[in-house]
Amino acid sequence: MLEKLSKLLDVEELDRNLFRSRHHVENYRKVLFGGQVLGQALMAATRTVEDRLPHSLHAYFLRPGSSELPVIYEVDPIRDGGSFTTRRVVAKQRGRAIFNMSASFQIREEGFDHQVEMPCEEIPAPESLKNTQQLALEAGLVSPQYDQRRYMIDFRPVDPKSYFGAELSEAKCMFWLRAESEMSDDPMEHRAALCYASDMGLLGTSLQPHDISLFDPHLMPASVDHAMWFHRDFRLDQWLLYVTDSPSATGARGFARGQIFTRDGLLVASTAQEGLIRQIKS
């Protein structure tokens, strides 16, 4: 098992604007974890940009990827402007595109500054909560789903019942998360890592008003698209609060949004995702 998330996100440069994944996480269905492709694609794009950080990305998952094969990342240097840089990344396996992403980078600039407040209700400290591995053991979800799924993120639902679908609830959720290992001071590493972690928890929020969870064998869940905006600097090896909600589910798709705060209430990133939530008829 990989010890550090930074090692997973690292990509090997094969040629100019061409990269390959070095490692992957094992998925119980052998399907490549979407957050891994997001994080590695952003890291590949970053290798072609100098002195600018990503502020947004918009991605589509085109085909299921295999966690048993490396991923090739082709970067298209679309534009290098005075303040902004744009990159397009296509991820491939067996010569076929499985994912594409557009990412925008910007120089550091001063400007207007405001943000929404972190939820004001009493939120338990992450140290008082159990992580998803512990909760999965208690819920009997240790095989095959969770005993092989180690994503190197300490993920702690504030309300475990809503996360595991134990009861119907409003389509809102909160999670504490952080990297399980210490990371470098490179802000790019933390943004790629948060990209990776942001794919966890979003889609499940769209199922909370319904009598089913992501872990139900009669459900086919899959990320369809994913967008992310980085607002301020942060460290993923320190606790962040992920606040999610789902305004709509229809047509076998669930739509969810997320806001990510530091422990002292600084809004550092926002996310949005639509995913497949198709029930399989027995």
Coordinates of C-alpha atoms in Angstrom, one line a residue:
M1 CA 0.0 0.0 0.0
L2 CA 1.3 3.5 -0.8
E3 CA 2.3 5.5 2.3
K4 CA 1.9 9.0 0.9
L5 CA -0.7 10.7 -1.2
S6 CA 1.9 12.8 -2.8
K7 CA 3.5 9.6 -4.2
L8 CA 0.2 8.6 -5.7
L9 CA -0.3 11.9 -7.4
D10 CA 3.1 12.0 -9.0
V11 CA 3.2 11.5 -12.7
E12 CA 6.1 10.4 -15.0
E13 CA 7.1 12.7 -17.9
L14 CA 7.4 10.6 -21.1
D15 CA 7.8 13.4 -23.6
R16 CA 6.8 17.1 -23.9
N17 CA 3.2 17.4 -22.7
L18 CA 2.9 13.7 -22.2
F19 CA 2.8 12.0 -18.8
R20 CA 2.0 8.6 -17.3
S21 CA 0.7 7.6 -13.8
R22 CA 3.3 5.9 -11.6
H23 CA 0.9 4.4 -9.0
H24 CA -2.8 3.7 -8.4
V25 CA -5.1 2.8 -5.6
E26 CA -6.9 -0.5 -5.6
N27 CA -10.6 -0.3 -6.0
Y28 CA -12.8 -3.3 -5.0
R29 CA -14.5 -3.2 -8.5
K30 CA -11.1 -2.7 -10.3
V31 CA -12.6 0.5 -11.6
L32 CA -10.2 3.5 -11.4
F33 CA -11.1 6.0 -8.6
G34 CA -12.2 9.2 -10.3
G35 CA -10.5 11.4 -7.7
Q36 CA -7.2 9.8 -8.6
V37 CA -7.6 10.7 -12.3
L38 CA -8.6 14.3 -11.3
G39 CA -5.5 14.7 -9.1
Q40 CA -3.1 13.2 -11.5
A41 CA -4.5 15.1 -14.5
L42 CA -4.1 18.4 -12.6
M43 CA -0.6 17.5 -11.6
A44 CA 0.3 16.7 -15.3
A45 CA -1.2 20.0 -16.4
T46 CA 0.8 21.8 -13.7
R47 CA 4.1 20.4 -15.0
T48 CA 3.6 22.5 -18.2
V49 CA 2.9 25.7 -16.3
E50 CA 5.4 28.1 -14.6
D51 CA 4.7 30.3 -11.6
R52 CA 0.9 30.0 -11.6
L53 CA -1.5 28.0 -9.5
P54 CA -4.8 26.4 -10.7
H55 CA -7.9 28.3 -9.7
S56 CA -10.5 26.2 -11.5
L57 CA -11.1 23.0 -13.4
H58 CA -13.9 21.3 -15.3
A59 CA -13.8 17.6 -16.0
Y60 CA -15.8 14.8 -17.6
F61 CA -15.5 11.1 -16.9
L62 CA -16.0 9.5 -20.3
R63 CA -15.4 5.7 -19.7
P64 CA -14.6 3.6 -16.7
G65 CA -10.9 3.3 -16.2
S66 CA -9.1 0.2 -14.9
S67 CA -7.1 0.4 -11.6
E68 CA -4.9 -2.4 -13.0
L69 CA -3.4 -0.3 -15.8
P70 CA -1.4 2.9 -15.9
V71 CA -3.0 6.1 -17.3
I72 CA -1.5 8.3 -20.0
Y73 CA -2.1 12.0 -19.7
E74 CA -1.9 14.2 -22.8
V75 CA -1.7 17.9 -22.1
D76 CA -2.7 20.5 -24.7
P77 CA -1.1 23.9 -23.9
I78 CA -4.1 25.9 -25.3
R79 CA -3.2 29.3 -24.0
D80 CA -0.5 31.2 -22.1
G81 CA -1.8 34.8 -21.4
G82 CA -0.5 37.6 -19.4
S83 CA -2.5 36.6 -16.3
F84 CA -4.2 33.3 -17.1
T85 CA -3.0 30.0 -18.5
T86 CA -5.3 27.3 -19.9
R87 CA -4.6 23.6 -20.3
R88 CA -6.6 20.7 -21.6
V89 CA -5.8 17.2 -20.4
V90 CA -7.0 13.9 -21.9
A91 CA -6.5 10.7 -19.9
K92 CA -6.2 7.5 -21.9
Q93 CA -6.0 3.8 -21.3
R94 CA -5.5 1.2 -24.2
G95 CA -5.5 4.2 -26.6
R96 CA -9.1 5.3 -25.7
A97 CA -10.0 8.5 -23.8
I98 CA -11.5 7.8 -20.4
F99 CA -11.5 11.4 -19.1
N100 CA -10.9 15.0 -20.2
M101 CA -10.4 18.2 -18.2
S102 CA -9.9 21.9 -18.8
A103 CA -7.9 23.7 -16.1
S104 CA -7.2 27.4 -15.7
F105 CA -4.2 28.9 -13.9
Q106 CA -3.6 32.4 -12.7
I107 CA -0.8 34.6 -11.4
R108 CA -1.2 35.7 -7.8
E109 CA -3.2 39.0 -7.6
E110 CA -4.7 41.2 -4.9
G111 CA -8.4 42.2 -5.2
F112 CA -11.8 42.2 -3.5
D113 CA -12.3 39.6 -0.8
H114 CA -15.4 38.2 0.8
Q115 CA -16.8 34.7 1.6
V116 CA -19.8 32.9 3.0
E117 CA -19.6 31.8 6.7
M118 CA -18.9 28.3 7.8
P119 CA -22.0 26.6 9.2
C120 CA -22.7 28.1 12.6
E121 CA -24.3 25.0 14.2
E122 CA -22.3 23.1 16.8
I123 CA -20.0 20.8 14.8
P124 CA -18.1 18.0 16.6
A125 CA -14.4 18.2 16.4
P126 CA -12.8 15.6 14.0
E127 CA -10.9 14.0 16.9
S128 CA -14.3 13.0 18.5
L129 CA -15.5 11.2 15.3
K130 CA -14.8 7.8 13.7
N131 CA -13.4 7.6 10.2
T132 CA -15.1 5.7 7.4
Q133 CA -12.9 2.6 7.8
Q134 CA -14.0 2.3 11.4
L135 CA -17.6 2.9 10.6
A136 CA -17.5 0.4 7.7
L137 CA -16.3 -2.3 10.1
E138 CA -19.1 -1.6 12.5
A139 CA -21.6 -1.6 9.6
G140 CA -20.3 -4.9 8.3
L141 CA -19.1 -3.4 5.0
V142 CA -15.6 -4.8 5.3
S143 CA -15.7 -7.2 2.3
P144 CA -15.3 -6.6 -0.5
Q145 CA -15.8 -2.9 -0.4
Y146 CA -13.7 -1.5 2.4
D147 CA -11.0 -3.9 3.3
Q148 CA -9.1 -3.1 0.1
R149 CA -10.1 0.6 -0.3
R150 CA -7.4 2.7 1.4
Y151 CA -7.4 6.1 -0.2
M152 CA -4.9 7.8 2.2
I153 CA -7.5 10.3 3.3
D154 CA -8.8 10.4 6.9
F155 CA -12.5 10.9 6.1
R156 CA -14.8 11.5 9.1
P157 CA -18.6 12.0 8.6
V158 CA -20.2 14.3 11.1
D159 CA -23.4 12.2 10.8
P160 CA -22.4 8.6 10.0
K161 CA -26.1 7.6 9.6
S162 CA -26.6 9.8 6.6
Y163 CA -23.3 8.8 5.1
F164 CA -24.1 5.0 5.2
G165 CA -27.7 5.4 4.3
A166 CA -29.0 4.1 7.6
E167 CA -31.9 6.6 7.6
L168 CA -33.6 9.0 5.3
S169 CA -32.4 12.6 5.7
E170 CA -32.2 16.0 4.1
A171 CA -29.7 16.1 1.2
K172 CA -27.0 17.8 3.2
C173 CA -23.9 16.4 4.8
M174 CA -20.6 17.4 6.5
F175 CA -17.3 15.6 6.6
W176 CA -13.9 16.4 8.2
L177 CA -11.0 15.3 6.0
R178 CA -7.2 15.4 5.9
A179 CA -4.3 13.5 4.3
E180 CA -3.2 10.7 6.5
S181 CA 0.5 11.6 6.0
E182 CA 2.4 14.9 6.2
M183 CA 2.8 16.7 2.9
S184 CA 5.3 19.2 1.5
D185 CA 5.0 23.0 1.5
D186 CA 4.3 23.0 -2.2
P187 CA 0.8 24.6 -2.6
M188 CA 0.3 22.7 -5.9
E189 CA 0.6 19.4 -4.1
H190 CA -2.2 20.4 -1.7
R191 CA -4.5 21.5 -4.6
A192 CA -4.0 18.3 -6.5
A193 CA -4.5 16.3 -3.3
L194 CA -7.8 18.1 -2.5
C195 CA -8.9 17.5 -6.1
Y196 CA -8.3 13.8 -5.4
A197 CA -10.2 14.0 -2.0
S198 CA -13.1 16.1 -3.3
D199 CA -14.6 13.1 -5.3
M200 CA -15.4 11.5 -2.0
G201 CA -18.8 12.1 -0.4
L202 CA -20.4 14.3 -3.0
L203 CA -22.4 11.7 -4.9
G204 CA -23.7 10.0 -1.7
T205 CA -25.3 13.3 -0.6
S206 CA -27.8 13.1 -3.5
L207 CA -29.0 9.7 -2.1
Q208 CA -29.8 10.8 1.4
P209 CA -33.5 11.6 0.7
H210 CA -33.9 8.1 -0.8
D211 CA -33.9 4.7 0.8
I212 CA -30.5 3.6 -0.7
S213 CA -26.8 4.2 -0.2
L214 CA -23.7 4.2 -2.3
F215 CA -22.8 0.8 -0.8
D216 CA -26.1 -0.9 -1.9
P217 CA -25.3 -3.8 -4.4
H218 CA -28.4 -2.8 -6.4
L219 CA -27.0 0.7 -7.2
M220 CA -24.7 1.7 -10.1
P221 CA -22.9 4.9 -9.0
A222 CA -20.4 6.7 -11.1
S223 CA -19.1 10.3 -11.4
V224 CA -20.1 11.9 -14.7
D225 CA -18.5 15.3 -14.4
H226 CA -16.7 17.3 -11.8
A227 CA -15.9 21.0 -11.3
M228 CA -13.7 22.7 -8.7
W229 CA -12.7 26.2 -7.8
F230 CA -9.7 27.0 -5.5
H231 CA -10.3 30.3 -3.6
R232 CA -7.4 30.4 -1.0
D233 CA -4.3 28.6 0.1
F234 CA -4.7 25.7 2.5
R235 CA -3.0 22.5 3.7
L236 CA -4.6 19.1 3.2
D237 CA -2.5 17.6 6.0
Q238 CA -4.6 19.8 8.4
W239 CA -8.3 19.2 9.0
L240 CA -10.8 20.7 6.5
L241 CA -14.6 20.7 6.7
Y242 CA -16.4 19.5 3.6
V243 CA -20.0 20.8 3.5
T244 CA -22.2 19.3 0.8
D245 CA -25.7 19.5 -0.4
S246 CA -27.7 18.1 -3.4
P247 CA -30.3 20.5 -4.9
S248 CA -31.6 17.9 -7.4
A249 CA -31.7 14.2 -8.4
T250 CA -33.5 13.2 -11.6
G251 CA -33.1 11.0 -14.7
A252 CA -30.9 8.5 -12.8
R253 CA -28.4 11.4 -12.1
G254 CA -27.7 13.2 -8.8
F255 CA -26.3 16.7 -8.6
A256 CA -24.3 17.8 -5.6
R257 CA -22.3 20.8 -4.5
G258 CA -19.6 21.3 -1.9
Q259 CA -17.8 24.0 0.1
I260 CA -14.5 23.3 1.9
F261 CA -13.4 25.3 4.9
T262 CA -10.4 25.3 7.2
R263 CA -10.9 24.6 10.8
D264 CA -11.0 28.3 11.6
G265 CA -13.7 29.0 9.0
L266 CA -11.7 30.1 5.9
L267 CA -13.4 29.1 2.6
V268 CA -10.7 27.5 0.5
A269 CA -12.5 25.7 -2.3
S270 CA -15.9 24.9 -3.9
T271 CA -17.0 21.9 -5.9
A272 CA -19.9 20.7 -8.0
Q273 CA -20.6 17.2 -9.5
E274 CA -23.2 15.3 -11.3
G275 CA -23.1 11.5 -11.1
L276 CA -25.0 8.4 -12.2
I277 CA -27.2 6.9 -9.5
R278 CA -28.9 4.1 -11.5
Q279 CA -30.8 1.4 -9.7
I280 CA -30.1 -2.1 -11.0
K281 CA -33.2 -4.2 -11.4
S282 CA -32.8 -7.7 -9.8

